[in-house]
JSON list of C-alpha atoms in Angstrom, two decimals:
[
{"chain": "Q", "resi": 1, "resn": "UNK", "atom": "CA", "xyz": [-0.04, 0.01, -0.09]},
{"chain": "Q", "resi": 2, "resn": "UNK", "atom": "CA", "xyz": [1.18, 3.44, -0.76]},
{"chain": "Q", "resi": 3, "resn": "UNK", "atom": "CA", "xyz": [1.93, 6.12, 1.78]},
{"chain": "Q", "resi": 4, "resn": "UNK", "atom": "CA", "xyz": [2.98, 9.73, 1.87]},
{"chain": "Q", "resi": 5, "resn": "UNK", "atom": "CA", "xyz": [4.42, 11.74, 4.69]},
{"chain": "Q", "resi": 6, "resn": "UNK", "atom": "CA", "xyz": [4.62, 15.58, 5.13]},
{"chain": "Q", "resi": 7, "resn": "UNK", "atom": "CA", "xyz": [7.05, 15.84, 8.20]},
{"chain": "Q", "resi": 8, "resn": "UNK", "atom": "CA", "xyz": [6.36, 19.65, 8.98]},
{"chain": "Q", "resi": 9, "resn": "UNK", "atom": "CA", "xyz": [3.00, 20.68, 10.19]},
{"chain": "Q", "resi": 10, "resn": "UNK", "atom": "CA", "xyz": [3.88, 24.14, 9.54]},
{"chain": "Q", "resi": 11, "resn": "UNK", "atom": "CA", "xyz": [6.63, 26.14, 7.71]},
{"chain": "Q", "resi": 12, "resn": "UNK", "atom": "CA", "xyz": [7.22, 29.91, 8.18]},
{"chain": "Q", "resi": 13, "resn": "UNK", "atom": "CA", "xyz": [9.30, 31.91, 5.62]},
{"chain": "Q", "resi": 14, "resn": "UNK", "atom": "CA", "xyz": [9.80, 35.56, 5.24]},
{"chain": "Q", "resi": 15, "resn": "UNK", "atom": "CA", "xyz": [8.44, 37.18, 2.03]},
{"chain": "Q", "resi": 16, "resn": "UNK", "atom": "CA", "xyz": [11.07, 37.24, -0.76]},
{"chain": "Q", "resi": 17, "resn": "UNK", "atom": "CA", "xyz": [12.81, 34.13, 0.60]},
{"chain": "Q", "resi": 18, "resn": "UNK", "atom": "CA", "xyz": [12.89, 30.75, -1.03]},
{"chain": "Q", "resi": 19, "resn": "UNK", "atom": "CA", "xyz": [10.51, 28.26, 0.49]},
{"chain": "Q", "resi": 20, "resn": "UNK", "atom": "CA", "xyz": [10.50, 24.40, 0.63]},
{"chain": "Q", "resi": 21, "resn": "UNK", "atom": "CA", "xyz": [7.74, 22.12, 1.71]},
{"chain": "Q", "resi": 22, "resn": "UNK", "atom": "CA", "xyz": [8.85, 18.47, 2.21]},
{"chain": "Q", "resi": 23, "resn": "UNK", "atom": "CA", "xyz": [7.18, 15.32, 1.09]},
{"chain": "Q", "resi": 24, "resn": "UNK", "atom": "CA", "xyz": [8.38, 11.68, 1.07]},
{"chain": "Q", "resi": 25, "resn": "UNK", "atom": "CA", "xyz": [6.44, 8.72, -0.28]},
{"chain": "Q", "resi": 26, "resn": "UNK", "atom": "CA", "xyz": [6.23, 5.10, -0.53]},
{"chain": "Q", "resi": 27, "resn": "UNK", "atom": "CA", "xyz": [4.61, 3.16, -3.61]},
{"chain": "Q", "resi": 28, "resn": "UNK", "atom": "CA", "xyz": [4.87, -0.34, -5.03]},
{"chain": "Q", "resi": 29, "resn": "UNK", "atom": "CA", "xyz": [5.04, 0.71, -8.62]},
{"chain": "Q", "resi": 30, "resn": "UNK", "atom": "CA", "xyz": [5.69, 3.84, -10.56]},
{"chain": "Q", "resi": 31, "resn": "UNK", "atom": "CA", "xyz": [5.09, 7.05, -8.47]},
{"chain": "Q", "resi": 32, "resn": "UNK", "atom": "CA", "xyz": [2.32, 9.22, -9.52]},
{"chain": "Q", "resi": 33, "resn": "UNK", "atom": "CA", "xyz": [2.89, 12.42, -7.33]},
{"chain": "Q", "resi": 34, "resn": "UNK", "atom": "CA", "xyz": [0.89, 15.57, -7.00]},
{"chain": "Q", "resi": 35, "resn": "UNK", "atom": "CA", "xyz": [0.93, 18.79, -4.87]},
{"chain": "Q", "resi": 36, "resn": "UNK", "atom": "CA", "xyz": [-2.40, 20.70, -4.05]},
{"chain": "Q", "resi": 37, "resn": "UNK", "atom": "CA", "xyz": [-2.98, 23.93, -2.28]},
{"chain": "Q", "resi": 38, "resn": "UNK", "atom": "CA", "xyz": [-6.00, 24.74, -0.13]},
{"chain": "Q", "resi": 39, "resn": "UNK", "atom": "CA", "xyz": [-7.13, 28.35, 0.78]},
{"chain": "Q", "resi": 40, "resn": "UNK", "atom": "CA", "xyz": [-9.56, 29.01, 3.64]},
{"chain": "Q", "resi": 41, "resn": "UNK", "atom": "CA", "xyz": [-12.86, 27.48, 3.22]},
{"chain": "Q", "resi": 42, "resn": "UNK", "atom": "CA", "xyz": [-12.15, 26.17, -0.20]},
{"chain": "Q", "resi": 43, "resn": "UNK", "atom": "CA", "xyz": [-11.57, 22.86, -2.00]},
{"chain": "Q", "resi": 44, "resn": "UNK", "atom": "CA", "xyz": [-8.12, 21.76, -2.94]},
{"chain": "Q", "resi": 45, "resn": "UNK", "atom": "CA", "xyz": [-6.41, 23.26, -6.18]},
{"chain": "Q", "resi": 46, "resn": "UNK", "atom": "CA", "xyz": [-4.05, 21.25, -8.23]},
{"chain": "Q", "resi": 47, "resn": "UNK", "atom": "CA", "xyz": [-0.51, 22.75, -8.30]},
{"chain": "Q", "resi": 48, "resn": "UNK", "atom": "CA", "xyz": [1.72, 20.43, -10.25]},
{"chain": "Q", "resi": 49, "resn": "UNK", "atom": "CA", "xyz": [2.43, 16.70, -10.85]},
{"chain": "Q", "resi": 50, "resn": "UNK", "atom": "CA", "xyz": [5.45, 14.60, -11.35]},
{"chain": "Q", "resi": 51, "resn": "UNK", "atom": "CA", "xyz": [6.25, 13.64, -14.88]},
{"chain": "Q", "resi": 52, "resn": "UNK", "atom": "CA", "xyz": [8.45, 10.62, -15.47]},
{"chain": "Q", "resi": 53, "resn": "UNK", "atom": "CA", "xyz": [11.96, 11.61, -16.33]},
{"chain": "Q", "resi": 54, "resn": "UNK", "atom": "CA", "xyz": [11.77, 15.26, -15.09]},
{"chain": "Q", "resi": 55, "resn": "UNK", "atom": "CA", "xyz": [13.60, 15.71, -11.73]},
{"chain": "Q", "resi": 56, "resn": "UNK", "atom": "CA", "xyz": [12.37, 19.27, -11.58]},
{"chain": "Q", "resi": 57, "resn": "UNK", "atom": "CA", "xyz": [8.63, 19.99, -12.43]},
{"chain": "Q", "resi": 58, "resn": "UNK", "atom": "CA", "xyz": [7.20, 23.57, -12.85]},
{"chain": "Q", "resi": 59, "resn": "UNK", "atom": "CA", "xyz": [3.61, 24.15, -11.87]},
{"chain": "Q", "resi": 60, "resn": "UNK", "atom": "CA", "xyz": [1.23, 27.09, -11.18]},
{"chain": "Q", "resi": 61, "resn": "UNK", "atom": "CA", "xyz": [1.89, 30.29, -9.38]},
{"chain": "Q", "resi": 62, "resn": "UNK", "atom": "CA", "xyz": [5.74, 30.01, -9.80]},
{"chain": "Q", "resi": 63, "resn": "UNK", "atom": "CA", "xyz": [5.86, 26.80, -7.80]},
{"chain": "Q", "resi": 64, "resn": "UNK", "atom": "CA", "xyz": [8.09, 23.82, -8.77]},
{"chain": "Q", "resi": 65, "resn": "UNK", "atom": "CA", "xyz": [8.77, 20.49, -7.22]},
{"chain": "Q", "resi": 66, "resn": "UNK", "atom": "CA", "xyz": [12.06, 18.45, -6.92]},
{"chain": "Q", "resi": 67, "resn": "UNK", "atom": "CA", "xyz": [11.80, 14.59, -7.49]},
{"chain": "Q", "resi": 68, "resn": "UNK", "atom": "CA", "xyz": [14.49, 12.41, -5.90]},
{"chain": "Q", "resi": 69, "resn": "UNK", "atom": "CA", "xyz": [14.01, 8.77, -6.49]},
{"chain": "Q", "resi": 70, "resn": "UNK", "atom": "CA", "xyz": [16.78, 7.56, -4.19]},
{"chain": "Q", "resi": 71, "resn": "UNK", "atom": "CA", "xyz": [15.33, 9.49, -1.32]},
{"chain": "Q", "resi": 72, "resn": "UNK", "atom": "CA", "xyz": [11.76, 8.92, -2.32]},
{"chain": "Q", "resi": 73, "resn": "UNK", "atom": "CA", "xyz": [11.03, 12.66, -2.13]},
{"chain": "Q", "resi": 74, "resn": "UNK", "atom": "CA", "xyz": [9.08, 15.23, -3.95]},
{"chain": "Q", "resi": 75, "resn": "UNK", "atom": "CA", "xyz": [9.63, 18.51, -2.25]},
{"chain": "Q", "resi": 76, "resn": "UNK", "atom": "CA", "xyz": [7.61, 21.60, -3.17]},
{"chain": "Q", "resi": 77, "resn": "UNK", "atom": "CA", "xyz": [9.78, 24.77, -3.81]},
{"chain": "Q", "resi": 78, "resn": "UNK", "atom": "CA", "xyz": [9.47, 28.35, -4.74]},
{"chain": "Q", "resi": 79, "resn": "UNK", "atom": "CA", "xyz": [12.48, 30.71, -5.31]},
{"chain": "Q", "resi": 80, "resn": "UNK", "atom": "CA", "xyz": [10.68, 33.86, -3.88]},
{"chain": "Q", "resi": 81, "resn": "UNK", "atom": "CA", "xyz": [7.77, 33.54, -1.44]},
{"chain": "Q", "resi": 82, "resn": "UNK", "atom": "CA", "xyz": [4.75, 35.89, -1.49]},
{"chain": "Q", "resi": 83, "resn": "UNK", "atom": "CA", "xyz": [2.43, 36.64, 1.34]},
{"chain": "Q", "resi": 84, "resn": "UNK", "atom": "CA", "xyz": [-0.38, 35.29, -0.82]},
{"chain": "Q", "resi": 85, "resn": "UNK", "atom": "CA", "xyz": [1.30, 31.82, -0.92]},
{"chain": "Q", "resi": 86, "resn": "UNK", "atom": "CA", "xyz": [0.12, 31.49, 2.70]},
{"chain": "Q", "resi": 87, "resn": "UNK", "atom": "CA", "xyz": [-2.11, 28.36, 2.68]},
{"chain": "Q", "resi": 88, "resn": "UNK", "atom": "CA", "xyz": [-2.40, 24.70, 3.47]},
{"chain": "Q", "resi": 89, "resn": "UNK", "atom": "CA", "xyz": [-0.39, 22.52, 1.06]},
{"chain": "Q", "resi": 90, "resn": "UNK", "atom": "CA", "xyz": [-0.83, 18.72, 0.48]},
{"chain": "Q", "resi": 91, "resn": "UNK", "atom": "CA", "xyz": [1.26, 16.23, -1.18]},
{"chain": "Q", "resi": 92, "resn": "UNK", "atom": "CA", "xyz": [-0.53, 13.15, -2.70]},
{"chain": "Q", "resi": 93, "resn": "UNK", "atom": "CA", "xyz": [0.50, 9.81, -4.22]},
{"chain": "Q", "resi": 94, "resn": "UNK", "atom": "CA", "xyz": [-1.44, 7.66, -6.73]},
{"chain": "Q", "resi": 95, "resn": "UNK", "atom": "CA", "xyz": [-0.55, 3.98, -6.69]},
{"chain": "Q", "resi": 96, "resn": "UNK", "atom": "CA", "xyz": [-2.22, 2.25, -9.62]},
{"chain": "Q", "resi": 97, "resn": "UNK", "atom": "CA", "xyz": [-1.96, -1.40, -9.61]},
{"chain": "Q", "resi": 98, "resn": "UNK", "atom": "CA", "xyz": [-2.16, -2.51, -13.37]},
{"chain": "Q", "resi": 99, "resn": "UNK", "atom": "CA", "xyz": [-3.37, -5.90, -12.65]},
{"chain": "Q", "resi": 100, "resn": "UNK", "atom": "CA", "xyz": [-6.44, -4.91, -10.96]},
{"chain": "Q", "resi": 101, "resn": "UNK", "atom": "CA", "xyz": [-8.74, -1.91, -10.60]},
{"chain": "Q", "resi": 102, "resn": "UNK", "atom": "CA", "xyz": [-7.13, -0.69, -7.31]},
{"chain": "Q", "resi": 103, "resn": "UNK", "atom": "CA", "xyz": [-6.43, 3.02, -7.75]},
{"chain": "Q", "resi": 104, "resn": "UNK", "atom": "CA", "xyz": [-6.23, 4.91, -4.49]},
{"chain": "Q", "resi": 105, "resn": "UNK", "atom": "CA", "xyz": [-4.89, 8.48, -4.23]},
{"chain": "Q", "resi": 106, "resn": "UNK", "atom": "CA", "xyz": [-3.55, 9.08, -0.69]},
{"chain": "Q", "resi": 107, "resn": "UNK", "atom": "CA", "xyz": [-2.81, 12.40, 0.81]},
{"chain": "Q", "resi": 108, "resn": "UNK", "atom": "CA", "xyz": [-0.31, 13.51, 3.24]},
{"chain": "Q", "resi": 109, "resn": "UNK", "atom": "CA", "xyz": [-1.62, 15.48, 6.47]},
{"chain": "Q", "resi": 110, "resn": "UNK", "atom": "CA", "xyz": [-0.81, 18.82, 5.14]},
{"chain": "Q", "resi": 111, "resn": "UNK", "atom": "CA", "xyz": [1.77, 21.57, 5.78]},
{"chain": "Q", "resi": 112, "resn": "UNK", "atom": "CA", "xyz": [0.50, 24.93, 6.70]},
{"chain": "Q", "resi": 113, "resn": "UNK", "atom": "CA", "xyz": [2.67, 27.67, 5.06]},
{"chain": "Q", "resi": 114, "resn": "UNK", "atom": "CA", "xyz": [3.00, 31.03, 6.64]},
{"chain": "Q", "resi": 115, "resn": "UNK", "atom": "CA", "xyz": [4.68, 33.74, 4.57]},
{"chain": "Q", "resi": 116, "resn": "UNK", "atom": "CA", "xyz": [5.67, 36.67, 7.04]},
{"chain": "Q", "resi": 117, "resn": "UNK", "atom": "CA", "xyz": [5.59, 40.14, 5.53]},
{"chain": "E", "resi": 1, "resn": "UNK", "atom": "CA", "xyz": [-18.65, 23.65, -17.37]},
{"chain": "E", "resi": 2, "resn": "UNK", "atom": "CA", "xyz": [-19.53, 23.53, -13.71]},
{"chain": "E", "resi": 3, "resn": "UNK", "atom": "CA", "xyz": [-16.71, 21.14, -12.65]},
{"chain": "E", "resi": 4, "resn": "UNK", "atom": "CA", "xyz": [-17.41, 19.15, -9.42]},
{"chain": "E", "resi": 5, "resn": "UNK", "atom": "CA", "xyz": [-20.66, 20.15, -7.58]},
{"chain": "E", "resi": 6, "resn": "UNK", "atom": "CA", "xyz": [-21.30, 19.14, -3.99]},
{"chain": "E", "resi": 7, "resn": "UNK", "atom": "CA", "xyz": [-24.52, 19.74, -2.08]},
{"chain": "E", "resi": 8, "resn": "UNK", "atom": "CA", "xyz": [-25.38, 20.68, 0.45]},
{"chain": "E", "resi": 9, "resn": "UNK", "atom": "CA", "xyz": [-22.58, 23.18, 1.55]},
{"chain": "E", "resi": 10, "resn": "UNK", "atom": "CA", "xyz": [-23.54, 22.89, 5.29]},
{"chain": "E", "resi": 11, "resn": "UNK", "atom": "CA", "xyz": [-25.53, 20.29, 7.18]},
{"chain": "E", "resi": 12, "resn": "UNK", "atom": "CA", "xyz": [-26.45, 19.63, 10.84]},
{"chain": "E", "resi": 13, "resn": "UNK", "atom": "CA", "xyz": [-27.59, 16.10, 11.86]},
{"chain": "E", "resi": 14, "resn": "UNK", "atom": "CA", "xyz": [-28.58, 14.59, 15.10]},
{"chain": "E", "resi": 15, "resn": "UNK", "atom": "CA", "xyz": [-27.07, 11.17, 16.07]},
{"chain": "E", "resi": 16, "resn": "UNK", "atom": "CA", "xyz": [-28.68, 8.29, 14.39]},
{"chain": "E", "resi": 17, "resn": "UNK", "atom": "CA", "xyz": [-30.03, 10.37, 11.43]},
{"chain": "E", "resi": 18, "resn": "UNK", "atom": "CA", "xyz": [-29.19, 9.47, 7.96]},
{"chain": "E", "resi": 19, "resn": "UNK", "atom": "CA", "xyz": [-28.40, 11.59, 4.97]},
{"chain": "E", "resi": 20, "resn": "UNK", "atom": "CA", "xyz": [-26.95, 11.71, 1.52]},
{"chain": "E", "resi": 21, "resn": "UNK", "atom": "CA", "xyz": [-24.20, 13.97, 0.24]},
{"chain": "E", "resi": 22, "resn": "UNK", "atom": "CA", "xyz": [-24.46, 14.60, -3.29]},
{"chain": "E", "resi": 23, "resn": "UNK", "atom": "CA", "xyz": [-21.62, 14.93, -5.84]},
{"chain": "E", "resi": 24, "resn": "UNK", "atom": "CA", "xyz": [-21.92, 15.53, -9.60]},
{"chain": "E", "resi": 25, "resn": "UNK", "atom": "CA", "xyz": [-19.28, 16.29, -12.19]},
{"chain": "E", "resi": 26, "resn": "UNK", "atom": "CA", "xyz": [-19.69, 17.26, -15.85]},
{"chain": "E", "resi": 27, "resn": "UNK", "atom": "CA", "xyz": [-16.19, 16.59, -17.21]},
{"chain": "E", "resi": 28, "resn": "UNK", "atom": "CA", "xyz": [-16.90, 12.92, -18.20]},
{"chain": "E", "resi": 29, "resn": "UNK", "atom": "CA", "xyz": [-14.52, 11.58, -15.64]},
{"chain": "E", "resi": 30, "resn": "UNK", "atom": "CA", "xyz": [-14.43, 7.89, -14.96]},
{"chain": "E", "resi": 31, "resn": "UNK", "atom": "CA", "xyz": [-12.73, 8.23, -11.59]},
{"chain": "E", "resi": 32, "resn": "UNK", "atom": "CA", "xyz": [-14.66, 9.72, -8.58]},
{"chain": "E", "resi": 33, "resn": "UNK", "atom": "CA", "xyz": [-13.80, 9.62, -4.91]},
{"chain": "E", "resi": 34, "resn": "UNK", "atom": "CA", "xyz": [-14.90, 10.80, -1.42]},
{"chain": "E", "resi": 35, "resn": "UNK", "atom": "CA", "xyz": [-12.51, 12.31, 1.19]},
{"chain": "E", "resi": 36, "resn": "UNK", "atom": "CA", "xyz": [-13.02, 13.63, 4.69]},
{"chain": "E", "resi": 37, "resn": "UNK", "atom": "CA", "xyz": [-10.80, 16.43, 6.10]},
{"chain": "E", "resi": 38, "resn": "UNK", "atom": "CA", "xyz": [-10.23, 16.66, 9.76]},
{"chain": "E", "resi": 39, "resn": "UNK", "atom": "CA", "xyz": [-7.71, 18.87, 11.74]},
{"chain": "E", "resi": 40, "resn": "UNK", "atom": "CA", "xyz": [-4.43, 17.20, 11.88]},
{"chain": "E", "resi": 41, "resn": "UNK", "atom": "CA", "xyz": [-5.40, 14.29, 9.95]},
{"chain": "E", "resi": 42, "resn": "UNK", "atom": "CA", "xyz": [-5.16, 15.70, 6.42]},
{"chain": "E", "resi": 43, "resn": "UNK", "atom": "CA", "xyz": [-7.66, 14.09, 3.77]},
{"chain": "E", "resi": 44, "resn": "UNK", "atom": "CA", "xyz": [-8.52, 10.51, 4.30]},
{"chain": "E", "resi": 45, "resn": "UNK", "atom": "CA", "xyz": [-10.08, 8.45, 1.37]},
{"chain": "E", "resi": 46, "resn": "UNK", "atom": "CA", "xyz": [-13.57, 7.13, 2.35]},
{"chain": "E", "resi": 47, "resn": "UNK", "atom": "CA", "xyz": [-14.72, 5.34, -0.95]},
{"chain": "E", "resi": 48, "resn": "UNK", "atom": "CA", "xyz": [-13.82, 5.56, -4.61]},
{"chain": "E", "resi": 49, "resn": "UNK", "atom": "CA", "xyz": [-15.05, 4.41, -7.91]},
{"chain": "E", "resi": 50, "resn": "UNK", "atom": "CA", "xyz": [-13.36, 3.77, -11.37]},
{"chain": "E", "resi": 51, "resn": "UNK", "atom": "CA", "xyz": [-16.54, 3.84, -13.45]},
{"chain": "E", "resi": 52, "resn": "UNK", "atom": "CA", "xyz": [-20.34, 3.25, -13.33]},
{"chain": "E", "resi": 53, "resn": "UNK", "atom": "CA", "xyz": [-21.26, 0.16, -11.40]},
{"chain": "E", "resi": 54, "resn": "UNK", "atom": "CA", "xyz": [-17.92, -0.13, -9.72]},
{"chain": "E", "resi": 55, "resn": "UNK", "atom": "CA", "xyz": [-16.97, 1.08, -6.10]},
{"chain": "E", "resi": 56, "resn": "UNK", "atom": "CA", "xyz": [-14.21, 0.26, -3.71]},
{"chain": "E", "resi": 57, "resn": "UNK", "atom": "CA", "xyz": [-13.23, 1.09, -0.13]},
{"chain": "E", "resi": 58, "resn": "UNK", "atom": "CA", "xyz": [-10.75, 3.64, 0.95]},
{"chain": "E", "resi": 59, "resn": "UNK", "atom": "CA", "xyz": [-9.00, 4.28, 4.12]},
{"chain": "E", "resi": 60, "resn": "UNK", "atom": "CA", "xyz": [-11.83, 4.99, 6.37]},
{"chain": "E", "resi": 61, "resn": "UNK", "atom": "CA", "xyz": [-15.01, 3.36, 4.86]},
{"chain": "E", "resi": 62, "resn": "UNK", "atom": "CA", "xyz": [-17.01, 2.34, 7.90]},
{"chain": "E", "resi": 63, "resn": "UNK", "atom": "CA", "xyz": [-20.20, 4.24, 8.45]},
{"chain": "E", "resi": 64, "resn": "UNK", "atom": "CA", "xyz": [-20.45, 5.15, 4.79]},
{"chain": "E", "resi": 65, "resn": "UNK", "atom": "CA", "xyz": [-22.13, 3.71, 1.70]},
{"chain": "E", "resi": 66, "resn": "UNK", "atom": "CA", "xyz": [-21.63, 4.74, -1.96]},
{"chain": "E", "resi": 67, "resn": "UNK", "atom": "CA", "xyz": [-23.12, 3.82, -5.25]},
{"chain": "E", "resi": 68, "resn": "UNK", "atom": "CA", "xyz": [-22.31, 4.70, -8.92]},
{"chain": "E", "resi": 69, "resn": "UNK", "atom": "CA", "xyz": [-25.18, 4.32, -11.18]},
{"chain": "E", "resi": 70, "resn": "UNK", "atom": "CA", "xyz": [-24.09, 6.97, -13.67]},
{"chain": "E", "resi": 71, "resn": "UNK", "atom": "CA", "xyz": [-20.69, 8.43, -14.75]},
{"chain": "E", "resi": 72, "resn": "UNK", "atom": "CA", "xyz": [-21.75, 11.87, -13.47]},
{"chain": "E", "resi": 73, "resn": "UNK", "atom": "CA", "xyz": [-23.02, 11.20, -10.04]},
{"chain": "E", "resi": 74, "resn": "UNK", "atom": "CA", "xyz": [-21.40, 9.68, -6.91]},
{"chain": "E", "resi": 75, "resn": "UNK", "atom": "CA", "xyz": [-23.54, 10.15, -3.68]},
{"chain": "E", "resi": 76, "resn": "UNK", "atom": "CA", "xyz": [-22.07, 9.41, -0.20]},
{"chain": "E", "resi": 77, "resn": "UNK", "atom": "CA", "xyz": [-24.64, 7.97, 2.35]},
{"chain": "E", "resi": 78, "resn": "UNK", "atom": "CA", "xyz": [-24.33, 8.13, 6.03]},
{"chain": "E", "resi": 79, "resn": "UNK", "atom": "CA", "xyz": [-26.77, 5.51, 7.32]},
{"chain": "E", "resi": 80, "resn": "UNK", "atom": "CA", "xyz": [-26.74, 6.35, 11.10]},
{"chain": "E", "resi": 81, "resn": "UNK", "atom": "CA", "xyz": [-24.71, 9.47, 11.75]},
{"chain": "E", "resi": 82, "resn": "UNK", "atom": "CA", "xyz": [-22.42, 9.51, 14.79]},
{"chain": "E", "resi": 83, "resn": "UNK", "atom": "CA", "xyz": [-20.45, 12.59, 16.23]},
{"chain": "E", "resi": 84, "resn": "UNK", "atom": "CA", "xyz": [-17.18, 11.01, 14.95]},
{"chain": "E", "resi": 85, "resn": "UNK", "atom": "CA", "xyz": [-18.38, 11.77, 11.45]},
{"chain": "E", "resi": 86, "resn": "UNK", "atom": "CA", "xyz": [-18.38, 15.48, 11.98]},
{"chain": "E", "resi": 87, "resn": "UNK", "atom": "CA", "xyz": [-16.00, 16.68, 9.26]},
{"chain": "E", "resi": 88, "resn": "UNK", "atom": "CA", "xyz": [-15.59, 18.39, 6.07]},
{"chain": "E", "resi": 89, "resn": "UNK", "atom": "CA", "xyz": [-16.35, 16.19, 3.14]},
{"chain": "E", "resi": 90, "resn": "UNK", "atom": "CA", "xyz": [-14.88, 16.53, -0.44]},
{"chain": "E", "resi": 91, "resn": "UNK", "atom": "CA", "xyz": [-15.78, 14.94, -3.67]},
{"chain": "E", "resi": 92, "resn": "UNK", "atom": "CA", "xyz": [-13.12, 14.65, -6.35]},
{"chain": "E", "resi": 93, "resn": "UNK", "atom": "CA", "xyz": [-12.92, 13.30, -9.93]},
{"chain": "E", "resi": 94, "resn": "UNK", "atom": "CA", "xyz": [-10.34, 12.68, -12.53]},
{"chain": "E", "resi": 95, "resn": "UNK", "atom": "CA", "xyz": [-9.72, 10.61, -15.68]},
{"chain": "E", "resi": 96, "resn": "UNK", "atom": "CA", "xyz": [-8.87, 6.99, -14.94]},
{"chain": "E", "resi": 97, "resn": "UNK", "atom": "CA", "xyz": [-5.27, 5.88, -15.74]},
{"chain": "E", "resi": 98, "resn": "UNK", "atom": "CA", "xyz": [-6.50, 2.49, -16.76]},
{"chain": "E", "resi": 99, "resn": "UNK", "atom": "CA", "xyz": [-8.72, 4.15, -19.51]},
{"chain": "E", "resi": 100, "resn": "UNK", "atom": "CA", "xyz": [-5.74, 5.42, -21.63]},
{"chain": "E", "resi": 101, "resn": "UNK", "atom": "CA", "xyz": [-7.67, 8.69, -22.00]},
{"chain": "E", "resi": 102, "resn": "UNK", "atom": "CA", "xyz": [-5.24, 10.57, -19.86]},
{"chain": "E", "resi": 103, "resn": "UNK", "atom": "CA", "xyz": [-1.87, 9.87, -18.12]},
{"chain": "E", "resi": 104, "resn": "UNK", "atom": "CA", "xyz": [-1.32, 10.93, -14.53]},
{"chain": "E", "resi": 105, "resn": "UNK", "atom": "CA", "xyz": [-4.55, 12.94, -14.44]},
{"chain": "E", "resi": 106, "resn": "UNK", "atom": "CA", "xyz": [-4.95, 15.20, -11.40]},
{"chain": "E", "resi": 107, "resn": "UNK", "atom": "CA", "xyz": [-8.09, 15.30, -9.16]},
{"chain": "E", "resi": 108, "resn": "UNK", "atom": "CA", "xyz": [-10.63, 18.01, -9.63]},
{"chain": "E", "resi": 109, "resn": "UNK", "atom": "CA", "xyz": [-12.32, 18.79, -6.17]},
{"chain": "E", "resi": 110, "resn": "UNK", "atom": "CA", "xyz": [-15.57, 20.16, -5.18]},
{"chain": "E", "resi": 111, "resn": "UNK", "atom": "CA", "xyz": [-15.95, 23.06, -2.63]},
{"chain": "E", "resi": 112, "resn": "UNK", "atom": "CA", "xyz": [-16.88, 20.73, 0.17]},
{"chain": "E", "resi": 113, "resn": "UNK", "atom": "CA", "xyz": [-19.68, 19.93, 2.55]},
{"chain": "E", "resi": 114, "resn": "UNK", "atom": "CA", "xyz": [-19.14, 20.86, 6.25]},
{"chain": "E", "resi": 115, "resn": "UNK", "atom": "CA", "xyz": [-21.17, 18.36, 8.37]},
{"chain": "E", "resi": 116, "resn": "UNK", "atom": "CA", "xyz": [-21.81, 18.57, 12.08]},
{"chain": "E", "resi": 117, "resn": "UNK", "atom": "CA", "xyz": [-23.30, 15.61, 14.02]},
{"chain": "E", "resi": 118, "resn": "UNK", "atom": "CA", "xyz": [-24.65, 16.48, 17.47]}
]
């Protein structure tokens, strides 16, 4: 069974500084990895996804994610944080078993990002 | 194109009551799923479906039923509500990897239903 871990409940970064939100995963097959963002009282919005062969993936709002197969990590990054980036961020992993219909998408517990003015 | 629509937005139930949370999508997505979001627990998968007539259990299925009679709709039923089911519920859909129509398709989420059981 797949799993995903976000080791930090919250991350605080000064505006203009680079930010990193950590995610590690465990899957039995090929990793299908995603990052989502949630603003207050809203549903989750897709930010970016891992594309096989690309160790650095670019997504929405200037975010990118670094894939590291040996460390089974998919950390979310942004070179220069904005106050408007303050939100709840979720990492997710999809473990698709090709020999049956099992197709769960499992989320981490989320990391609250605070960008300080 | 409305995306994923959830109703109601808010609901208060008494212990033991039953209700159905509605979810509909107009993107012709084969895959649909229900999650609950609780503080400190992230999103936990309740049930999911890879197509009409097919449903499977997720991480926390107890106390919930689902059915998938059409591609568009995926209702979630609480048969006998309990205070432990107080949560925010999200429905989400995507293309299904097995269909070949899209590779690594992300989930599209509804805006959620906030349920309180007293």
